[in-house]
XYZ file of C-alpha atoms in Angstrom:
665
model
C 35.338 22.746 11.283
C 35.291 19.980 9.447
C 32.139 16.976 11.647
C 32.137 13.850 13.671
C 29.222 11.747 12.069
C 27.448 9.825 13.165
C 24.325 6.964 13.004
C 21.529 8.669 14.226
C 20.475 5.811 17.778
C 24.364 6.447 19.347
C 24.809 10.228 18.212
C 26.725 11.124 21.723
C 23.538 14.033 22.756
C 19.769 12.218 21.907
C 18.555 14.669 20.467
C 15.198 14.061 17.627
C 14.193 16.437 14.707
C 12.825 19.658 15.168
C 9.700 17.792 11.779
C 10.533 20.275 9.052
C 10.736 16.664 6.691
C 7.188 15.709 8.789
C 5.600 19.150 8.830
C 6.119 19.253 12.697
C 8.287 22.570 12.265
C 4.680 25.451 9.995
C 5.983 27.079 6.659
C 5.576 30.147 9.108
C 8.459 29.601 11.582
C 11.167 28.733 8.377
C 12.405 32.179 7.118
C 14.641 32.945 4.567
C 16.921 36.135 4.079
C 16.060 36.429 -0.184
C 14.318 33.754 -2.284
C 15.088 33.219 -6.393
C 11.130 32.468 -6.898
C 7.112 31.309 -5.116
C 8.242 27.819 -6.130
C 11.470 27.509 -4.505
C 10.598 30.043 -0.940
C 11.386 29.261 1.949
C 8.972 26.625 2.155
C 10.723 24.313 0.648
C 13.730 23.964 2.240
C 12.836 21.026 3.955
C 14.431 17.919 4.018
C 13.363 14.864 1.222
C 11.684 17.629 -0.430
C 10.599 16.286 -3.706
C 9.566 18.779 -6.559
C 7.507 17.798 -9.567
C 8.552 16.508 -12.896
C 7.703 20.018 -14.074
C 9.193 21.930 -11.393
C 6.483 23.567 -11.120
C 6.003 27.174 -9.644
C 4.478 26.649 -5.702
C 6.413 23.327 -6.523
C 10.021 23.371 -5.920
C 12.983 21.371 -4.856
C 14.397 23.335 -2.766
C 14.543 26.662 -0.577
C 16.609 28.524 -3.073
C 18.642 32.276 -1.989
C 17.998 34.542 -4.789
C 21.626 36.502 -4.397
C 24.842 34.241 -4.939
C 26.411 35.692 -1.396
C 27.123 34.554 1.973
C 23.949 36.603 3.565
C 22.170 34.708 3.036
C 20.060 32.647 5.680
C 17.646 29.952 5.680
C 16.013 30.556 9.193
C 14.042 28.260 11.950
C 11.727 29.764 14.476
C 11.983 27.003 16.770
C 8.920 29.058 18.412
C 10.259 26.835 22.445
C 13.630 27.464 23.898
C 15.020 24.982 22.391
C 19.015 23.074 22.302
C 20.490 23.104 18.807
C 23.209 19.976 18.608
C 22.775 19.478 14.843
C 21.452 20.336 11.240
C 21.872 17.703 8.706
C 21.524 19.634 5.191
C 20.789 17.878 1.415
C 20.923 19.817 -2.292
C 17.829 20.250 -3.656
C 15.623 17.628 -5.504
C 15.118 18.536 -9.512
C 16.275 16.419 -12.539
C 17.302 19.572 -14.130
C 19.053 21.721 -11.852
C 22.194 20.654 -10.380
C 22.781 22.791 -7.187
C 23.398 22.680 -3.697
C 25.547 24.293 -0.790
C 29.099 23.003 -0.167
C 29.815 25.202 3.400
C 27.800 27.022 5.921
C 27.749 28.291 9.219
C 25.712 27.885 11.732
C 24.195 31.190 13.939
C 21.354 30.787 17.318
C 19.792 33.433 18.126
C 16.676 34.044 21.467
C 15.392 36.758 19.304
C 15.683 36.467 15.495
C 17.494 40.149 16.369
C 20.650 39.498 18.214
C 22.334 36.300 16.658
C 25.417 34.728 17.804
C 27.198 31.697 14.663
C 28.879 28.565 16.120
C 32.585 28.346 17.877
C 34.435 26.415 17.085
C 36.656 27.183 20.087
C 38.026 30.754 18.741
C 37.509 30.543 15.267
C 33.748 30.523 13.542
C 32.895 27.031 12.756
C 32.029 26.055 8.984
C 30.532 22.826 8.582
C 30.622 20.580 5.395
C 28.261 20.751 3.656
C 27.076 17.809 0.577
C 28.665 16.722 -1.082
C 25.687 15.931 -4.542
C 22.189 16.736 -4.321
C 20.482 14.290 -3.007
C 22.138 12.640 -0.037
C 21.855 14.074 3.628
C 24.993 14.918 5.635
C 24.424 15.992 9.529
C 26.894 18.199 10.973
C 27.245 17.516 14.297
C 26.888 21.925 16.330
C 30.706 22.435 18.128
C 28.809 22.705 21.694
C 25.489 22.277 22.511
C 23.104 25.913 22.712
C 20.565 26.766 23.783
C 18.605 29.878 21.255
C 15.076 29.857 20.393
C 15.532 30.420 16.583
C 17.968 29.341 14.497
C 19.701 30.042 10.580
C 21.949 28.415 8.214
C 24.321 30.565 6.373
C 25.431 29.385 3.232
C 29.400 30.030 2.664
C 29.843 28.352 -0.449
C 27.880 26.206 -3.720
C 28.216 24.357 -6.631
C 29.934 25.929 -8.367
C 27.739 25.945 -11.709
C 24.070 25.576 -9.289
C 23.112 28.914 -7.028
C 22.652 28.575 -3.171
C 19.949 26.132 -2.730
C 18.907 23.880 0.336
C 16.356 21.140 2.223
C 16.957 20.809 6.251
C 15.766 18.846 9.343
C 17.655 20.444 12.572
C 18.360 18.212 15.944
C 17.222 20.038 18.768
C 15.404 18.524 22.251
C 12.771 21.141 23.618
C 14.356 22.758 27.233
C 11.601 23.839 29.653
C 11.039 27.112 30.254
C 9.282 28.763 33.206
C 8.383 32.210 31.060
C 7.026 29.865 27.557
C 3.260 30.372 27.582
C 3.328 27.416 24.998
C 4.256 25.321 27.784
C 1.413 23.547 27.971
C 1.468 22.198 24.594
C 3.336 19.205 24.709
C 3.639 17.143 22.022
C 0.537 14.828 22.109
C 1.740 11.426 22.404
C 0.342 7.921 23.395
C -1.118 5.875 25.696
C -0.807 2.599 25.228
C 1.857 0.798 26.366
C 3.846 -0.271 22.714
C 7.522 -0.689 22.408
C 7.636 2.767 20.598
C 11.631 2.511 18.786
C 12.191 1.114 15.585
C 12.967 -2.124 15.023
C 16.538 -4.056 12.951
C 15.860 -8.156 11.459
C 16.961 -9.118 15.132
C 14.219 -7.049 16.856
C 11.761 -7.315 15.187
C 12.123 -11.081 15.971
C 12.405 -10.200 19.660
C 8.996 -8.472 20.044
C 7.099 -10.790 17.552
C 8.025 -13.218 20.120
C 7.765 -11.554 22.657
C 4.367 -11.146 21.722
C 3.512 -14.913 20.686
C 5.201 -15.297 23.927
C 2.512 -12.869 25.422
C -0.792 -14.104 23.355
C 0.023 -18.270 22.938
C -3.643 -18.919 22.215
C -3.664 -16.858 20.059
C -0.602 -16.154 18.396
C 1.342 -17.650 16.165
C 4.272 -17.137 14.014
C 5.420 -18.379 10.936
C 7.502 -18.125 8.195
C 6.458 -17.812 4.022
C 10.325 -17.861 2.475
C 13.234 -15.382 2.211
C 15.271 -12.921 1.055
C 17.595 -12.521 -0.639
C 20.488 -12.479 1.794
C 18.799 -14.797 4.369
C 16.585 -13.163 6.626
C 13.235 -14.557 7.104
C 9.647 -12.690 6.010
C 7.885 -13.749 9.808
C 4.122 -13.635 9.365
C 1.601 -12.875 12.442
C -1.063 -15.376 12.272
C -3.349 -14.049 15.475
C -6.629 -15.583 15.280
C -9.032 -16.799 17.528
C -7.541 -20.314 16.362
C -4.170 -20.040 14.438
C -2.995 -21.883 12.328
C -6.291 -22.968 11.063
C -8.468 -21.635 8.578
C -12.233 -22.058 10.280
C -15.244 -22.909 7.206
C -16.975 -19.713 6.558
C -13.612 -17.032 8.787
C -12.243 -14.405 6.475
C -8.804 -13.766 5.468
C -6.647 -11.070 6.447
C -4.069 -9.248 5.543
C -2.010 -6.256 6.275
C 2.035 -6.251 4.321
C 4.721 -3.815 5.235
C 7.707 -2.965 4.134
C 8.038 -3.634 0.959
C 10.745 -0.042 0.136
C 12.376 -1.108 2.412
C 13.410 2.202 3.856
C 9.560 2.911 3.645
C 9.929 2.299 7.505
C 6.076 3.446 9.203
C 4.382 0.781 7.921
C 6.732 -1.952 9.789
C 6.749 -0.198 12.737
C 2.872 0.541 12.559
C 1.987 -3.491 11.760
C 3.793 -4.349 15.115
C 2.067 -1.958 17.564
C -0.214 -3.991 16.032
C 0.439 -7.384 16.926
C 0.736 -6.008 21.039
C -1.936 -3.798 20.672
C -4.572 -6.838 19.591
C -2.579 -9.036 21.920
C -3.622 -6.332 25.300
C -6.666 -5.548 23.863
C -7.964 -9.130 23.594
C -6.197 -10.057 27.170
C -8.559 -7.227 28.747
C -11.795 -7.859 26.929
C -11.889 -4.962 24.721
C -15.011 -5.808 23.448
C -14.669 -5.154 19.206
C -10.683 -6.866 20.071
C -12.343 -9.407 20.953
C -14.867 -9.580 18.406
C -12.564 -9.677 15.671
C -9.728 -11.441 16.332
C -12.608 -14.502 17.182
C -14.144 -13.133 14.122
C -11.497 -12.809 11.438
C -7.929 -15.101 11.435
C -5.359 -12.452 11.058
C -2.255 -11.962 8.434
C 1.271 -9.480 8.923
C 4.062 -9.159 7.821
C 5.716 -6.524 8.945
C 9.158 -6.702 6.586
C 8.585 -7.513 2.888
C 12.483 -5.930 2.235
C 14.127 -6.980 5.110
C 16.956 -6.583 2.946
C 16.589 -3.601 1.364
C 15.761 -2.033 5.854
C 18.722 -3.274 7.261
C 20.807 -0.359 5.111
C 17.893 1.741 5.748
C 18.177 1.415 9.549
C 22.351 1.255 9.559
C 22.133 5.307 7.711
C 19.310 6.165 10.327
C 15.715 8.335 10.592
C 17.365 11.577 8.701
C 20.862 10.537 6.251
C 19.059 7.487 4.683
C 17.563 9.479 1.995
C 15.000 9.501 0.181
C 15.941 6.707 -1.418
C 18.481 4.004 -0.130
C 17.235 1.180 0.724
C 14.069 1.457 -1.039
C 15.192 -1.516 -3.553
C 15.631 -5.501 -2.522
C 19.400 -6.377 -2.493
C 19.514 -7.443 -5.914
C 18.033 -3.273 -7.061
C 14.523 -4.880 -7.879
C 11.341 -2.432 -7.301
C 8.647 -5.025 -5.632
C 5.891 -3.270 -6.204
C 6.708 -3.368 -9.977
C 7.517 -7.443 -9.265
C 4.386 -8.559 -9.763
C 3.670 -10.421 -13.154
C 1.654 -7.278 -14.732
C -1.958 -9.520 -15.492
C -3.718 -5.471 -16.827
C -2.624 -6.033 -19.824
C -2.894 -9.796 -20.969
C -6.620 -9.365 -19.559
C -7.014 -6.192 -21.409
C -5.590 -8.014 -24.760
C -7.464 -10.568 -25.569
C -10.726 -7.895 -24.068
C -9.657 -6.476 -27.523
C -8.898 -9.733 -29.636
C -12.170 -10.747 -28.693
C -13.887 -7.756 -29.681
C -12.110 -7.812 -33.557
C -13.555 -11.379 -33.642
C -17.047 -10.145 -33.229
C -16.672 -12.636 -29.778
C -18.371 -12.242 -26.696
C -16.048 -10.619 -24.439
C -17.636 -11.626 -21.017
C -16.067 -14.829 -22.214
C -12.657 -13.549 -21.525
C -11.244 -14.913 -17.826
C -11.713 -11.301 -15.027
C -10.624 -13.567 -12.422
C -7.741 -16.089 -11.464
C -5.906 -15.233 -14.068
C -3.098 -17.843 -14.465
C 1.116 -16.771 -14.267
C 2.583 -15.006 -17.972
C 5.282 -18.263 -18.645
C 8.083 -15.277 -19.471
C 7.125 -14.547 -15.450
C 7.529 -18.461 -13.944
C 11.205 -18.666 -15.940
C 13.513 -19.383 -13.957
C 16.320 -16.541 -15.040
C 12.756 -13.979 -14.454
C 13.510 -11.059 -12.281
C 11.619 -12.009 -10.382
C 13.365 -11.462 -6.346
C 12.933 -14.425 -3.810
C 9.988 -12.205 -1.734
C 7.997 -11.379 -4.125
C 7.721 -15.426 -5.018
C 7.623 -16.376 -1.961
C 4.012 -13.424 -0.971
C 2.597 -15.032 -4.235
C 2.751 -18.918 -3.070
C 1.913 -17.217 -0.517
C -1.041 -15.144 -1.389
C -2.056 -18.590 -3.314
C -2.160 -21.470 -0.595
C -4.729 -18.255 2.019
C -8.144 -17.984 0.511
C -7.163 -14.154 1.676
C -10.220 -11.583 1.756
C -9.452 -8.410 1.729
C -5.567 -6.900 2.446
C -3.726 -3.293 2.532
C 0.537 -2.834 1.469
C 1.295 -0.321 3.530
C 3.844 2.934 2.107
C 5.599 6.059 3.010
C 6.890 9.318 1.749
C 2.665 10.974 1.209
C -0.261 10.846 3.071
C -3.354 8.966 -0.143
C -4.960 5.753 -0.031
C -4.416 4.145 -3.729
C -6.451 1.912 -4.820
C -6.574 -0.835 -7.968
C -5.913 -0.696 -11.124
C -2.707 1.310 -10.655
C -1.776 -0.182 -14.306
C -3.223 1.930 -17.293
C -3.848 1.007 -20.729
C -1.752 1.412 -23.503
C 1.130 2.845 -21.267
C -0.564 6.100 -20.170
C 1.478 8.125 -17.360
C -1.770 8.945 -15.597
C -5.047 7.673 -16.116
C -8.298 6.323 -13.880
C -8.253 3.050 -15.079
C -10.894 1.768 -12.636
C -12.432 -2.226 -12.133
C -15.162 -3.683 -11.945
C -15.029 -3.032 -8.602
C -14.058 0.692 -8.606
C -17.517 1.789 -6.281
C -16.013 -1.500 -3.002
C -12.359 -0.500 -4.016
C -13.791 3.553 -3.560
C -15.514 2.693 -0.106
C -12.164 1.049 1.015
C -9.900 4.154 0.809
C -12.373 6.036 2.735
C -12.522 4.379 5.440
C -8.744 4.664 5.595
C -8.418 8.119 4.663
C -11.278 8.984 6.727
C -9.889 7.724 9.727
C -6.953 8.896 9.653
C -6.204 11.842 11.843
C -4.164 14.015 9.873
C -5.257 12.704 6.182
C -8.663 13.252 7.253
C -7.085 16.737 8.867
C -9.108 20.176 6.606
C -6.064 22.267 7.919
C -2.925 19.725 7.088
C 0.021 20.793 4.277
C 1.015 19.235 1.039
C 3.749 16.548 1.545
C 5.451 17.577 -1.195
C 4.335 18.649 -4.674
C 0.417 17.284 -4.883
C -2.885 17.962 -3.320
C -4.188 15.161 -2.423
C -7.270 17.143 -0.609
C -9.403 17.795 -3.516
C -9.699 14.061 -3.618
C -10.864 13.160 -0.892
C -7.604 11.891 0.673
C -8.167 9.155 -2.477
C -7.112 8.102 -5.951
C -7.086 5.888 -8.626
C -2.964 4.725 -8.795
C -3.059 4.837 -12.836
C -4.574 8.085 -11.646
C -1.823 9.139 -9.824
C 0.900 7.088 -12.201
C 1.133 4.326 -14.116
C 2.738 0.846 -12.246
C 3.053 -1.970 -13.979
C 3.667 -5.188 -12.535
C 2.003 -3.643 -8.752
C 0.482 -6.068 -5.578
C -2.896 -4.225 -5.903
C -3.847 -5.764 -9.532
C -1.907 -8.524 -9.220
C -4.252 -9.603 -6.193
C -7.214 -8.515 -8.071
C -6.071 -10.461 -10.989
C -4.981 -13.625 -9.632
C -6.651 -13.894 -6.525
C -9.665 -13.502 -4.655
C -8.213 -10.644 -2.189
C -9.172 -7.197 -2.395
C -5.844 -4.273 -1.549
C -4.929 -0.846 -1.381
C -2.367 0.994 -0.865
C -1.907 3.332 2.178
C 0.944 6.380 1.654
C 0.988 6.380 5.498
C 3.091 9.330 5.941
C 5.373 12.288 4.161
C 8.430 11.470 6.007
C 8.929 7.609 5.206
C 11.745 7.031 7.999
C 10.030 9.126 10.327
C 12.782 9.316 14.079
C 11.553 7.374 17.127
C 10.451 10.428 18.412
C 7.485 10.711 16.348
C 6.189 6.987 16.104
C 3.562 7.250 19.201
C 1.858 9.942 17.677
C 2.177 7.801 14.192
C 0.268 5.063 16.221
C -2.614 7.776 17.020
C -2.699 8.704 13.663
C -3.552 5.830 12.232
C -4.720 3.410 15.536
C -8.846 4.204 14.245
C -7.914 3.447 10.061
C -6.186 0.520 11.066
C -8.532 -1.360 12.847
C -11.859 0.342 11.106
C -9.961 -0.911 7.846
C -9.567 -4.755 8.816
C -13.598 -4.836 9.857
C -14.799 -4.322 6.246
C -13.629 -7.866 5.553
C -16.922 -8.503 6.754
C -19.404 -6.602 4.391
C -20.637 -7.814 1.549
C -22.232 -11.645 1.283
C -21.061 -14.946 2.332
C -21.896 -18.772 2.015
C -20.667 -22.738 1.454
C -21.196 -23.998 -2.366
C -22.001 -27.228 -1.610
C -22.960 -30.507 -3.598
C -27.079 -30.727 -2.395
C -26.495 -34.545 -1.941
C -23.650 -35.370 -0.469
C -23.820 -31.618 1.573
C -19.822 -31.392 1.071
C -18.037 -27.864 0.392
C -17.643 -27.307 -3.384
C -13.827 -26.336 -4.212
C -13.582 -23.092 -7.013
C -17.052 -22.696 -7.706
C -17.028 -19.832 -9.071
C -19.107 -16.514 -8.282
C -20.826 -13.824 -11.065
C -22.307 -11.124 -9.267
C -24.411 -9.741 -12.335
C -23.450 -6.444 -13.743
C -20.339 -7.274 -12.216
C -17.049 -8.387 -14.343
C -15.369 -9.596 -11.822
C -15.881 -13.842 -11.055
C -14.075 -15.394 -7.113
C -14.631 -18.738 -6.451
C -14.774 -20.880 -3.165
C -12.100 -22.043 -1.477
C -10.977 -25.781 -0.897
C -14.338 -26.033 1.535
C -16.605 -24.749 -0.435
C -16.594 -21.413 1.940
C -16.465 -17.745 -0.084
C -16.488 -14.257 0.365
C -17.678 -11.309 -2.369
C -17.246 -8.168 -1.453
C -19.649 -5.866 -1.693
C -21.257 -2.457 -1.017
C -24.961 -2.164 -0.036
C -27.993 -3.728 -1.984
C -29.955 -5.699 -4.061
C -27.017 -8.555 -6.112
C -28.046 -11.322 -8.668
C -25.726 -14.426 -7.600
C -24.980 -16.966 -10.173
C -23.418 -20.124 -9.207
C -21.199 -22.700 -11.387
C -19.055 -25.421 -11.159
C -17.642 -27.891 -13.398
C -19.791 -31.301 -13.120
C -22.582 -29.078 -11.517
C -26.077 -27.494 -12.769
C -25.588 -23.795 -12.016
C -27.608 -21.554 -9.612
C -28.700 -18.393 -9.362
C -30.012 -16.378 -5.924
C -30.692 -13.317 -5.145
C -28.934 -11.298 -2.442
C -29.366 -7.805 -0.548
C -26.014 -6.554 1.464
C -27.714 -4.499 4.428
C -25.257 -1.044 5.607
C -24.422 -3.457 8.815
C -21.104 -3.972 8.031
C -21.317 -7.909 8.749
C -21.570 -10.217 5.144
C -25.085 -11.318 4.856
C -24.428 -15.390 4.728
C -25.832 -17.163 0.752
C -25.367 -20.165 0.963
C -25.900 -22.009 -2.596
C -26.408 -25.265 -2.948
C -25.473 -27.104 -7.216
C -26.662 -30.563 -8.654
C -24.877 -33.036 -10.103
C -25.237 -32.917 -13.936
C -26.813 -36.895 -15.015
C -23.929 -37.122 -16.807
C -21.373 -36.402 -13.994
C -23.077 -38.784 -11.332
C -23.136 -41.284 -14.211
C -19.875 -40.802 -14.133
C -19.075 -41.636 -10.440
C -21.209 -44.683 -10.481
C -19.211 -46.433 -13.835
C -15.786 -44.521 -11.617
C -16.790 -46.832 -8.748
C -18.025 -50.002 -10.641
C -21.610 -49.425 -9.573
C -24.616 -49.926 -11.906
C -26.373 -47.571 -12.706
C -29.719 -46.333 -11.483
C -32.128 -46.781 -13.768
C -34.542 -43.047 -12.892
C -30.297 -41.906 -13.578
C -30.269 -43.786 -17.186
C -34.227 -42.464 -18.201
C -32.091 -38.341 -17.220
C -28.469 -38.992 -19.083
C -31.026 -40.574 -22.371
C -34.007 -37.251 -21.844
C -30.530 -35.068 -20.722
C -29.048 -36.613 -24.645
C -31.787 -35.790 -26.742
C -32.075 -31.740 -25.173
C -29.179 -31.954 -26.569
C -29.464 -33.353 -30.171
C -31.878 -31.392 -30.065
C -31.175 -27.768 -29.626
C -27.863 -28.947 -31.775
C -30.258 -29.720 -34.703
C -31.874 -26.329 -34.186
C -28.815 -24.256 -33.935
C -27.696 -26.996 -37.467
C -30.845 -25.859 -38.750
C -30.487 -22.186 -39.103
C -27.093 -22.620 -40.061
C -28.075 -24.109 -42.723
C -31.580 -21.909 -43.749
C -28.591 -18.715 -43.448
C -26.302 -20.140 -45.964
C -29.354 -21.171 -48.262
C -30.861 -17.211 -47.907
C -27.815 -15.556 -48.556
C -26.804 -17.364 -51.679
C -31.146 -16.849 -52.612
C -29.089 -12.938 -52.080
C -26.450 -13.057 -54.083
C -27.626 -14.664 -56.625
C -30.354 -11.989 -56.650
C -27.721 -9.437 -56.767
C -25.877 -11.197 -59.552
C -29.002 -11.132 -62.097
C -29.489 -8.041 -60.705
C -25.912 -6.648 -61.785
C -26.358 -8.352 -65.238
C -29.907 -6.376 -65.916
């Protein structure tokens, strides 16, 4: 039997996956006739399961049978009576082995003892399996059949390999009055949101509907276009959309950097709807968040890649289809590598016995190679960089999929180590940010959850330094931290990169609190305005340094700044061109609101003199006296340094003569 192929949203019988890939199906529900070894047991026979590089004993990339004959099977217990409609098959995930099932039969049972083979008319149906190890292949049953158990029975397999497969089962639950578990319905959301997958057209329609419903707090704008010309739409949510308000922090969520990791896209779209609805209903928490924060939501950074994945559907896109941009660029490696520029500068300073604190640790400029017209930089990457430079973002999260963990900078390791803990100067606060999301996520915080693929992030409390997981040069997180004031983490939202639409309500509930509480962290630390003492005007580009934190930030155009910090007392030093430095001590409390720490700077007399002359005015006598005193002070200081240098040289010559005389003696 050669099955008809459909997009999953077009299936004649609209049944969702049971949940082998998403882990809804427990390991105990999957059995097999035999197992090649522990790491290739039935628990690994899940669609898109990934193996470790080593193909480790516990975490290989498929179920594999011990024996190579037609009596082998992989069995799934659906627990409830289910109308089975189809099977999706994949080969083994491995860089060392090439194994796949080419044809198979399907058997069904109500008690797991008596089995009936799926028929195609009067003959046993033979279903087409895989021609390679990664591409998922869907086969629909000729007649949807109600049963509790289903078996995949391989008939032929790749001649130079063995019987190995990864699978997903499609089926609709059937109401059964004798089912003792009938009351255990799937958890759904009470929020009235549009829970489905939105292609480019649907996404625009949804965003427009939110804007129409809440015009006073929303604004839609674009930051650029993809290679294929699709616009990068952003939804702004604020009590004064379209304007940066002095002292109000800017927050962003970015989703869809990898086009096939689609859950973040849908969560961001859900978040837009939720914030609008709750604001209208007067939810105090949401009203406060929108009133005190300017929120920017970019649901699709890689719309070209998403459209590729969407065309194939939630189970058939595989692990990589749509991941890259249209030009084949991985956007997560496409930002300038500023880490090594900073580290190399620090090493050179050490070699010359110079003070490494003088090496820039923030606002590191773009390298020349990156600004060339022929540089391999995606249009969407350039658009996002321009966006970062135009808006003084304070906090961000980059939403991905395929794992359950929150990672924090640095993502790139020193000396190109494959994996190595590489902390920033703000490591403690980044760990706090990651923990805030992970500890409130209903799946990550569940101690009984199954690991997704081959790494157990539970032992790290579901957070990890990016470099300690795997090095990523040119990540958006590291660039954001080193080129702007913005702190950013990556959230891996689910084991399944492309969950079926039926699972979106549950995923929203898993992440709703995390999305909200993470945004609220933008109000931690200190904030204030750097002003000119005389004119009271804000000073842009003033450098704010926290003592013992080797990462500075700068004030925004109006002089306002935000410095994310954990509770404690801090010595803050501020300086700007043409002003005397100023120091102040500020205390950060345990409450989730920033401590106001306004600072005024006094112009140097030389700067005052320069401005008066530029205006063609007469220099007041007191200013002339202050300038003269400053020049004398500088002259005395430089004379002192010069005399010390001369004395040091004289002593050095004397010492050399003494050593020479001693050698002659």
